[in-house]
Amino acid sequence: QVQLVESGGGLVQAGESLSLSCAASGSTLSLYTMGWYRQAPGKQRELVADINTGGRTTYTDSVKGRFTISRDNGKNTVYLQMNSLKPEDTAVYFCNARKRIIGRNVDYWGQGTQVTVYS
């Protein structure tokens, strides 16, 4: 069982930066792929970025060059640095931990943190 708690969301002006943190408890994160997802009103939840156990990262096209995901396994924490924010980045951002158990993916989710970008 993994518990995930996001922090760092808030209200920012377009062009500014924000950093999100996800603190995990209940298990070490070294064997989990960690990710950030977001869901805007009326939209499907989408992957923003993830980082696997070997440190390889993946980003959705709309955030490439602006967002950076990182992890600190010793602190059981994953981060999302968001630069050059745009109004279309406005969404609830969710932290995700994923691990394969008996040949299937098992996902754990945080409660979400609101990010609002105004112009």
Coordinates of N, CA and C in Angstrom, one line a residue:
Q1 N 0.8 -1.2 0.0 CA 0.0 0.0 0.0 C 0.9 1.2 0.0
V2 N 0.6 2.2 -0.9 CA 1.3 3.4 -1.1 C 0.4 4.6 -0.9
Q3 N 0.7 5.5 -0.1 CA 0.0 6.8 0.1 C 0.8 7.9 -0.5
L4 N 0.1 8.7 -1.3 CA 0.7 9.8 -2.1 C 0.0 11.1 -1.7
V5 N 0.8 12.1 -1.4 CA 0.3 13.4 -1.1 C 1.0 14.5 -1.9
E6 N 0.2 15.2 -2.7 CA 0.8 16.3 -3.6 C 0.8 17.6 -2.8
S7 N 1.7 18.5 -3.2 CA 1.7 19.8 -2.7 C 2.3 20.7 -3.7
G8 N 2.1 22.0 -3.5 CA 2.7 23.0 -4.4 C 1.9 23.7 -5.4
G9 N 0.6 23.2 -5.5 CA -0.3 23.8 -6.5 C -0.7 25.2 -6.0
G10 N -1.3 26.0 -7.0 CA -1.7 27.3 -6.6 C -2.1 28.1 -7.8
L11 N -2.2 29.4 -7.6 CA -2.6 30.4 -8.7 C -1.3 31.2 -9.1
V12 N -1.0 31.1 -10.4 CA 0.1 31.9 -11.0 C -0.3 32.5 -12.3
Q13 N 0.5 33.5 -12.6 CA 0.3 34.3 -13.9 C 1.0 33.5 -15.0
A14 N 0.5 33.6 -16.2 CA 1.1 33.0 -17.4 C 2.6 33.5 -17.5
G15 N 3.4 32.5 -17.8 CA 4.9 32.8 -18.0 C 5.7 32.5 -16.7
E16 N 5.0 32.4 -15.6 CA 5.7 32.1 -14.4 C 5.9 30.6 -14.1
S17 N 6.5 30.3 -13.0 CA 6.9 28.9 -12.7 C 6.2 28.4 -11.4
L18 N 6.1 27.1 -11.3 CA 5.6 26.5 -10.2 C 6.2 25.1 -10.0
S19 N 6.4 24.6 -8.8 CA 7.0 23.3 -8.6 C 6.1 22.5 -7.7
L20 N 5.8 21.3 -8.2 CA 4.9 20.4 -7.4 C 5.8 19.3 -6.8
S21 N 5.3 18.8 -5.6 CA 6.0 17.7 -4.9 C 5.0 16.7 -4.6
C22 N 5.4 15.4 -4.6 CA 4.6 14.3 -4.2 C 5.4 13.5 -3.2
A23 N 4.9 13.4 -2.0 CA 5.6 12.7 -0.9 C 4.9 11.3 -0.8
A24 N 5.6 10.3 -0.7 CA 5.1 8.9 -0.6 C 5.4 8.3 0.7
S25 N 4.5 7.5 1.2 CA 4.7 6.7 2.4 C 4.1 5.3 2.2
G26 N 4.5 4.4 3.1 CA 4.0 3.0 3.0 C 4.8 2.1 2.2
S27 N 5.7 2.6 1.4 CA 6.6 1.8 0.6 C 7.7 2.7 0.0
T28 N 8.9 2.1 -0.3 CA 9.9 2.9 -1.0 C 9.5 2.9 -2.4
L29 N 10.0 4.0 -3.1 CA 9.6 4.3 -4.5 C 10.6 3.7 -5.5
S30 N 11.7 3.1 -5.1 CA 12.8 2.7 -6.0 C 12.3 1.8 -7.1
L31 N 11.3 1.0 -6.8 CA 10.8 0.0 -7.8 C 9.5 0.4 -8.5
Y32 N 9.1 1.7 -8.4 CA 7.9 2.2 -9.0 C 8.3 3.2 -10.1
T33 N 7.5 3.1 -11.2 CA 7.5 4.3 -12.1 C 6.6 5.3 -11.5
M34 N 7.1 6.6 -11.5 CA 6.4 7.7 -10.9 C 5.9 8.6 -12.0
G35 N 4.7 9.1 -11.9 CA 4.2 10.0 -12.9 C 3.3 11.1 -12.4
W36 N 3.2 12.1 -13.3 CA 2.2 13.2 -13.0 C 1.2 13.2 -14.1
Y37 N -0.1 13.2 -13.7 CA -1.2 13.3 -14.6 C -2.0 14.6 -14.3
R38 N -2.8 15.0 -15.3 CA -3.6 16.2 -15.0 C -5.0 16.0 -15.7
Q39 N -6.0 16.7 -15.1 CA -7.3 16.7 -15.6 C -7.9 18.1 -15.5
A40 N -8.2 18.6 -16.7 CA -8.9 19.9 -16.8 C -10.4 19.7 -16.9
P41 N -11.2 20.7 -16.5 CA -12.6 20.6 -16.6 C -13.1 20.1 -18.0
G42 N -14.0 19.1 -18.0 CA -14.5 18.6 -19.2 C -13.5 17.8 -20.1
K43 N -12.3 17.5 -19.6 CA -11.3 16.8 -20.3 C -11.0 15.4 -19.7
Q44 N -10.4 14.5 -20.4 CA -9.9 13.3 -19.9 C -8.6 13.5 -19.1
R45 N -8.4 12.7 -18.2 CA -7.1 12.7 -17.5 C -6.0 12.3 -18.4
E46 N -4.9 13.0 -18.4 CA -3.8 12.8 -19.4 C -2.5 12.7 -18.6
L47 N -1.6 11.9 -19.2 CA -0.2 11.9 -18.7 C 0.5 13.2 -19.0
V48 N 1.2 13.7 -18.0 CA 2.0 14.9 -18.2 C 3.5 14.4 -18.4
A49 N 3.9 13.7 -17.4 CA 5.3 13.2 -17.4 C 5.4 12.0 -16.5
D50 N 6.4 11.1 -16.8 CA 6.7 10.0 -15.9 C 8.2 9.8 -15.9
I51 N 8.6 9.0 -14.9 CA 10.0 8.7 -14.8 C 10.1 7.3 -14.2
N52 N 10.8 6.4 -15.0 CA 10.8 5.0 -14.6 C 11.9 4.7 -13.6
T53 N 12.1 3.4 -13.2 CA 13.0 3.1 -12.2 C 14.5 3.3 -12.6
G54 N 14.7 3.3 -13.9 CA 16.1 3.6 -14.3 C 16.4 5.1 -14.6
G55 N 15.4 6.0 -14.4 CA 15.6 7.4 -14.5 C 15.1 7.9 -15.9
R56 N 14.6 7.0 -16.8 CA 14.2 7.5 -18.1 C 12.9 8.3 -18.0
T57 N 12.8 9.4 -18.7 CA 11.6 10.3 -18.6 C 10.8 10.3 -19.8
T58 N 9.5 10.5 -19.7 CA 8.6 10.7 -20.8 C 7.8 11.9 -20.5
Y59 N 7.5 12.7 -21.6 CA 6.7 13.9 -21.5 C 5.7 14.0 -22.6
T60 N 4.5 14.5 -22.3 CA 3.6 14.8 -23.3 C 4.1 15.9 -24.2
D61 N 3.7 16.0 -25.4 CA 4.3 17.0 -26.3 C 4.1 18.4 -25.9
S62 N 2.9 18.7 -25.3 CA 2.6 20.0 -25.0 C 3.4 20.6 -23.8
V63 N 4.2 19.8 -23.1 CA 5.0 20.3 -22.0 C 6.5 20.2 -22.2
K64 N 6.9 19.5 -23.3 CA 8.3 19.3 -23.6 C 9.0 20.6 -23.6
G65 N 10.1 20.7 -23.0 CA 10.9 21.9 -22.9 C 10.5 22.9 -21.8
R66 N 9.4 22.6 -21.2 CA 8.9 23.5 -20.2 C 8.8 22.9 -18.8
F67 N 8.5 21.6 -18.8 CA 8.3 20.9 -17.5 C 9.5 19.9 -17.3
T68 N 9.9 19.6 -16.1 CA 10.9 18.6 -15.8 C 10.4 17.8 -14.6
I69 N 10.4 16.5 -14.8 CA 10.1 15.5 -13.7 C 11.4 15.0 -13.1
S70 N 11.4 14.8 -11.8 CA 12.6 14.3 -11.2 C 12.2 13.5 -10.0
R71 N 13.1 12.6 -9.4 CA 12.7 11.8 -8.3 C 13.9 11.8 -7.3
D72 N 13.6 11.6 -6.1 CA 14.6 11.4 -5.0 C 14.2 10.2 -4.2
N73 N 14.7 9.1 -4.6 CA 14.3 7.8 -3.9 C 14.6 7.8 -2.4
G74 N 15.7 8.4 -2.1 CA 16.0 8.5 -0.7 C 15.0 9.3 0.2
K75 N 14.4 10.3 -0.4 CA 13.4 11.0 0.2 C 11.9 10.6 -0.1
N76 N 11.8 9.5 -0.9 CA 10.5 9.0 -1.3 C 9.6 10.1 -1.9
T77 N 10.2 10.9 -2.8 CA 9.5 12.1 -3.3 C 9.8 12.2 -4.8
V78 N 8.8 12.7 -5.5 CA 8.9 13.0 -6.9 C 8.4 14.4 -7.1
Y79 N 9.1 15.1 -8.1 CA 8.8 16.5 -8.3 C 8.4 16.8 -9.7
L80 N 7.7 17.9 -9.9 CA 7.4 18.4 -11.3 C 7.7 19.9 -11.3
Q81 N 8.8 20.3 -12.0 CA 9.1 21.7 -12.1 C 8.4 22.2 -13.4
M82 N 7.6 23.2 -13.3 CA 6.8 23.7 -14.4 C 7.2 25.1 -14.7
N83 N 7.8 25.4 -15.8 CA 8.2 26.7 -16.2 C 7.4 27.2 -17.4
S84 N 7.4 28.5 -17.6 CA 6.6 29.1 -18.7 C 5.2 28.6 -18.8
L85 N 4.5 28.7 -17.7 CA 3.2 28.2 -17.6 C 2.2 28.9 -18.5
K86 N 1.3 28.2 -19.0 CA 0.2 28.7 -19.9 C -1.1 28.5 -19.3
P87 N -2.1 29.3 -19.7 CA -3.5 29.1 -19.2 C -4.0 27.7 -19.5
E88 N -3.6 27.1 -20.6 CA -4.0 25.7 -20.9 C -3.4 24.6 -20.0
D89 N -2.5 25.0 -19.2 CA -1.9 24.1 -18.2 C -2.8 24.0 -16.9
T90 N -3.8 24.8 -16.9 CA -4.8 24.8 -15.7 C -5.5 23.5 -15.6
A91 N -5.3 22.8 -14.5 CA -5.9 21.5 -14.2 C -5.6 21.1 -12.8
V92 N -6.3 20.0 -12.4 CA -5.9 19.3 -11.2 C -4.8 18.3 -11.6
Y93 N -3.7 18.4 -10.8 CA -2.5 17.5 -11.1 C -2.5 16.4 -10.1
F94 N -2.3 15.2 -10.6 CA -2.3 14.0 -9.7 C -1.0 13.3 -9.8
C95 N -0.5 12.8 -8.7 CA 0.7 12.0 -8.6 C 0.3 10.6 -8.7
N96 N 1.1 9.8 -9.4 CA 0.9 8.4 -9.7 C 2.1 7.5 -9.4
A97 N 1.9 6.4 -8.8 CA 3.0 5.4 -8.6 C 2.5 4.1 -9.2
R98 N 3.3 3.5 -10.1 CA 2.9 2.3 -10.8 C 3.9 1.2 -10.6
K99 N 3.4 0.0 -10.4 CA 4.3 -1.2 -10.2 C 3.6 -2.4 -10.7
R100 N 4.4 -3.3 -11.4 CA 3.8 -4.5 -11.9 C 3.8 -5.5 -10.7
I101 N 2.6 -6.1 -10.6 CA 2.4 -7.2 -9.6 C 1.7 -8.3 -10.3
I102 N 2.3 -9.5 -10.3 CA 1.8 -10.7 -10.9 C 1.4 -10.4 -12.4
G103 N 2.3 -9.7 -13.1 CA 2.1 -9.5 -14.5 C 1.2 -8.4 -14.9
R104 N 0.7 -7.6 -13.9 CA -0.2 -6.5 -14.2 C 0.2 -5.2 -13.5
N105 N -0.2 -4.1 -14.1 CA 0.1 -2.8 -13.5 C -0.8 -2.5 -12.3
V106 N -0.2 -2.1 -11.2 CA -1.0 -1.6 -10.1 C -0.7 -0.1 -9.9
D107 N -1.7 0.7 -9.8 CA -1.6 2.1 -9.7 C -2.0 2.7 -8.4
Y108 N -1.3 3.6 -7.8 CA -1.7 4.4 -6.7 C -1.7 5.8 -7.0
W109 N -2.7 6.5 -6.5 CA -3.0 7.9 -6.8 C -3.0 8.8 -5.6
G110 N -2.5 10.0 -5.8 CA -2.7 11.1 -4.8 C -4.1 11.7 -4.9
Q111 N -4.4 12.7 -4.1 CA -5.7 13.3 -4.1 C -5.8 14.4 -5.1
G112 N -4.7 14.9 -5.6 CA -4.6 16.0 -6.6 C -4.4 17.3 -6.0
T113 N -3.8 18.2 -6.7 CA -3.5 19.6 -6.3 C -3.9 20.5 -7.5
Q114 N -4.6 21.6 -7.2 CA -5.1 22.5 -8.3 C -4.0 23.4 -8.7
V115 N -3.8 23.5 -10.0 CA -2.9 24.5 -10.6 C -3.8 25.4 -11.5
T116 N -3.8 26.7 -11.3 CA -4.5 27.6 -12.1 C -3.6 28.7 -12.6
V117 N -3.6 28.9 -14.0 CA -2.7 29.8 -14.6 C -3.6 30.9 -15.3
Y118 N -3.4 32.1 -15.0 CA -4.2 33.2 -15.5 C -3.4 34.1 -16.4
S119 N -4.0 34.7 -17.4 CA -3.3 35.6 -18.3 C -3.6 37.1 -18.0

